XYZ file of C-alpha atoms in Angstrom:
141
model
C 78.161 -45.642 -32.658
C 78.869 -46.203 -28.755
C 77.789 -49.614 -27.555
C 74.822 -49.924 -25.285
C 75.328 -49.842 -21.681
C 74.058 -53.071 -19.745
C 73.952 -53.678 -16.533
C 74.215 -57.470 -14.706
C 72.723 -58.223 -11.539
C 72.619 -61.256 -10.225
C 72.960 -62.743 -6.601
C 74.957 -66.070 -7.893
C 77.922 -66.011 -9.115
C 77.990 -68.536 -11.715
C 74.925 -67.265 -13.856
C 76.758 -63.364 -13.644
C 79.520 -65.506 -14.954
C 77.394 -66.899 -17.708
C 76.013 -63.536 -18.548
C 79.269 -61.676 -18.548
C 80.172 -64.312 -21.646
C 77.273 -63.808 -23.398
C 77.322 -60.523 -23.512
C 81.039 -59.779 -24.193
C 80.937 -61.159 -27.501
C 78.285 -58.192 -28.973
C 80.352 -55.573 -30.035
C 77.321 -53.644 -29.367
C 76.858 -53.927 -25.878
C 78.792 -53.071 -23.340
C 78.747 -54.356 -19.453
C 79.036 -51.250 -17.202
C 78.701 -53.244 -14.247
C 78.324 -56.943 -12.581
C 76.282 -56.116 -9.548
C 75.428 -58.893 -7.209
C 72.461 -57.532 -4.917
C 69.351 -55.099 -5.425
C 71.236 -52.267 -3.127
C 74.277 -52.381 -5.340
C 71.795 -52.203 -7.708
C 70.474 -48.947 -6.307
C 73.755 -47.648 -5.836
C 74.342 -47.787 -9.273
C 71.181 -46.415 -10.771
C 71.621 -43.400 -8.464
C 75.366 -42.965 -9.002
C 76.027 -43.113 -5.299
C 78.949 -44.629 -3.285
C 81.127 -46.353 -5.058
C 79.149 -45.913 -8.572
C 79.446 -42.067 -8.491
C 82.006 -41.757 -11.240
C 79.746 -42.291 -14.222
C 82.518 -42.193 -16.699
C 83.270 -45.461 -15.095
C 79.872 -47.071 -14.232
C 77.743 -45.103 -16.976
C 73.885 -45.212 -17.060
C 72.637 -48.313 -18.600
C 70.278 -48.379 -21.287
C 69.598 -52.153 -19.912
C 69.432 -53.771 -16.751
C 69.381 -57.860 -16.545
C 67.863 -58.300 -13.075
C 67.601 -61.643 -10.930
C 63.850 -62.171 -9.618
C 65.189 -63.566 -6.441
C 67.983 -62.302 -4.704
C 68.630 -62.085 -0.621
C 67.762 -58.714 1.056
C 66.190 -56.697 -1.948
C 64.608 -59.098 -4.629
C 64.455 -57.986 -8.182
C 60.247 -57.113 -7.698
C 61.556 -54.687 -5.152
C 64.201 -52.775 -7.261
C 61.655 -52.661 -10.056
C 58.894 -50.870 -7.375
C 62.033 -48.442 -6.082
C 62.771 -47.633 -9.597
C 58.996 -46.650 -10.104
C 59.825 -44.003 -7.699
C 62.544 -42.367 -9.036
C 63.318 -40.125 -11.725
C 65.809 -41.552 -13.507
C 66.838 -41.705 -17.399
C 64.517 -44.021 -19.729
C 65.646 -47.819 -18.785
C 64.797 -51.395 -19.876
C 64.252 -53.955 -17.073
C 64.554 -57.625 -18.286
C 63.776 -59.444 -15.513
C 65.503 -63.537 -14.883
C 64.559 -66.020 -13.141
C 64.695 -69.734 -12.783
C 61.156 -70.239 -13.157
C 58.518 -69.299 -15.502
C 55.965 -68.568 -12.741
C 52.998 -67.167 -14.795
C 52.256 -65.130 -11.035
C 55.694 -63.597 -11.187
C 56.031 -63.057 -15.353
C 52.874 -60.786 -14.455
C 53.960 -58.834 -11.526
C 57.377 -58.252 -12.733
C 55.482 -57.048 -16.172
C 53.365 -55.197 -14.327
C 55.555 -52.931 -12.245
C 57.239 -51.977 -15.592
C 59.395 -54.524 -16.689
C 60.531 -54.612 -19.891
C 60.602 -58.827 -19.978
C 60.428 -61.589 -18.472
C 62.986 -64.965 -19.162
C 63.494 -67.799 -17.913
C 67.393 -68.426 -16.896
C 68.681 -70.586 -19.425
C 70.584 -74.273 -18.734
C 73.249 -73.879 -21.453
C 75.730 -70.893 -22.733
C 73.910 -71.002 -25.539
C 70.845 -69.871 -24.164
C 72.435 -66.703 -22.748
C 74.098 -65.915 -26.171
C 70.645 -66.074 -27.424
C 69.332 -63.800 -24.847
C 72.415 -61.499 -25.547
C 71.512 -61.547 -29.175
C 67.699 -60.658 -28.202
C 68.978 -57.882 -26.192
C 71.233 -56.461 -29.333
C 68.680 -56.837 -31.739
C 65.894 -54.691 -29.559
C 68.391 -51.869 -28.700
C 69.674 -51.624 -32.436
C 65.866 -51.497 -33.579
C 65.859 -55.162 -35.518
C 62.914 -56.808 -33.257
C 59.791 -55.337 -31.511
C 59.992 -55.424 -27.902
C-alpha cells in the first residue's frame, strides 16, 4: 500500500519543523511538500510553477493548513479551493487559538478539522497519529 500524501503549510518555520517530525515517523504518510504561504499553497494544488512535476510533488490526500499566514491566510485557500475542481482533499486546519468564531468558519467553508497547534512534540505526534488513523479507516472523522 502507497503511503498517504500530506501536505505542510505553515508560515513559521519552527512549527513546519515540528510537523515535518511528526509526521516522518508514520510509515503511512508521506510529506509531498513543506509549503510556507497560501500561494505556494495554490501552486501546489494546481500543479503549477515549480509544483508541475507531480511525480515529485504528488496530490495530497491531506493538507495541514496554518489559519494565519501573511498575504493569503488559511480561510482564504480554503474559499479558493471551494472554487476549483480538484481531486477529493482533507483540510485540517491549525492554529494557535481555539477561537470558537474561527473553528466555525474554517468548518464551514469545508474544512475537514480544526486543532489547536500543540506546545510539545508530543502533541504533533498525536496529531500525526490522528491523521494516520482517519486515512487508514481506524477513527471516524
Amino acid at each position: 500500500m502507497q503511503p498517504h500524501v500530506i501536505l505542510i503549510v505553515d508560515d513559521l518555520e519552527s512549527d513546519r519543523r515540528l510537523l515535518e517530525l511528526a509526521f516522518q515517523k508514520s510509515t503511512q504518510l508521506r510529506i509531498g511538500g513543506l509549503l510556507e504561504n497560501g500561494e505556494q499553497t495554490m501552486d501546489y494544488l494546481k500543479g503549477t510553477g515549480p509544483y508541475a512535476d507531480r511525480e515529485k510533488y504528488p496530490f495530497p490526500e491531506v493538507v495541514i493548513l496554518n489559519y494565519r499566514m501573511p498575504r493569503i491566510s488559511g480561510v482564504e485557500v480554503l474559499e479558493w479551493l471551494r472554487t476549483q475542481a480538484l481531486p477529493p482533499l482533507k483540510v485540517m486546519v491549525i492554529s494557535g487559538s481555539l477561537d470558537a468564531e474561527n473553528k466555525r468558519r474554517v468548518l464551514e467553508l469545508g474544512a475537514w478539522c480544526y486543532f489547536e497547534k500543540p506546545m510539545e512534540l508530543t502533541g504533533w505526534s498525536e496529531m500525526a497519529r490522528y491523521v494516520e488513523n482517519i486515512l487508514s479507516g481506524s477513527e471516524q472523522g
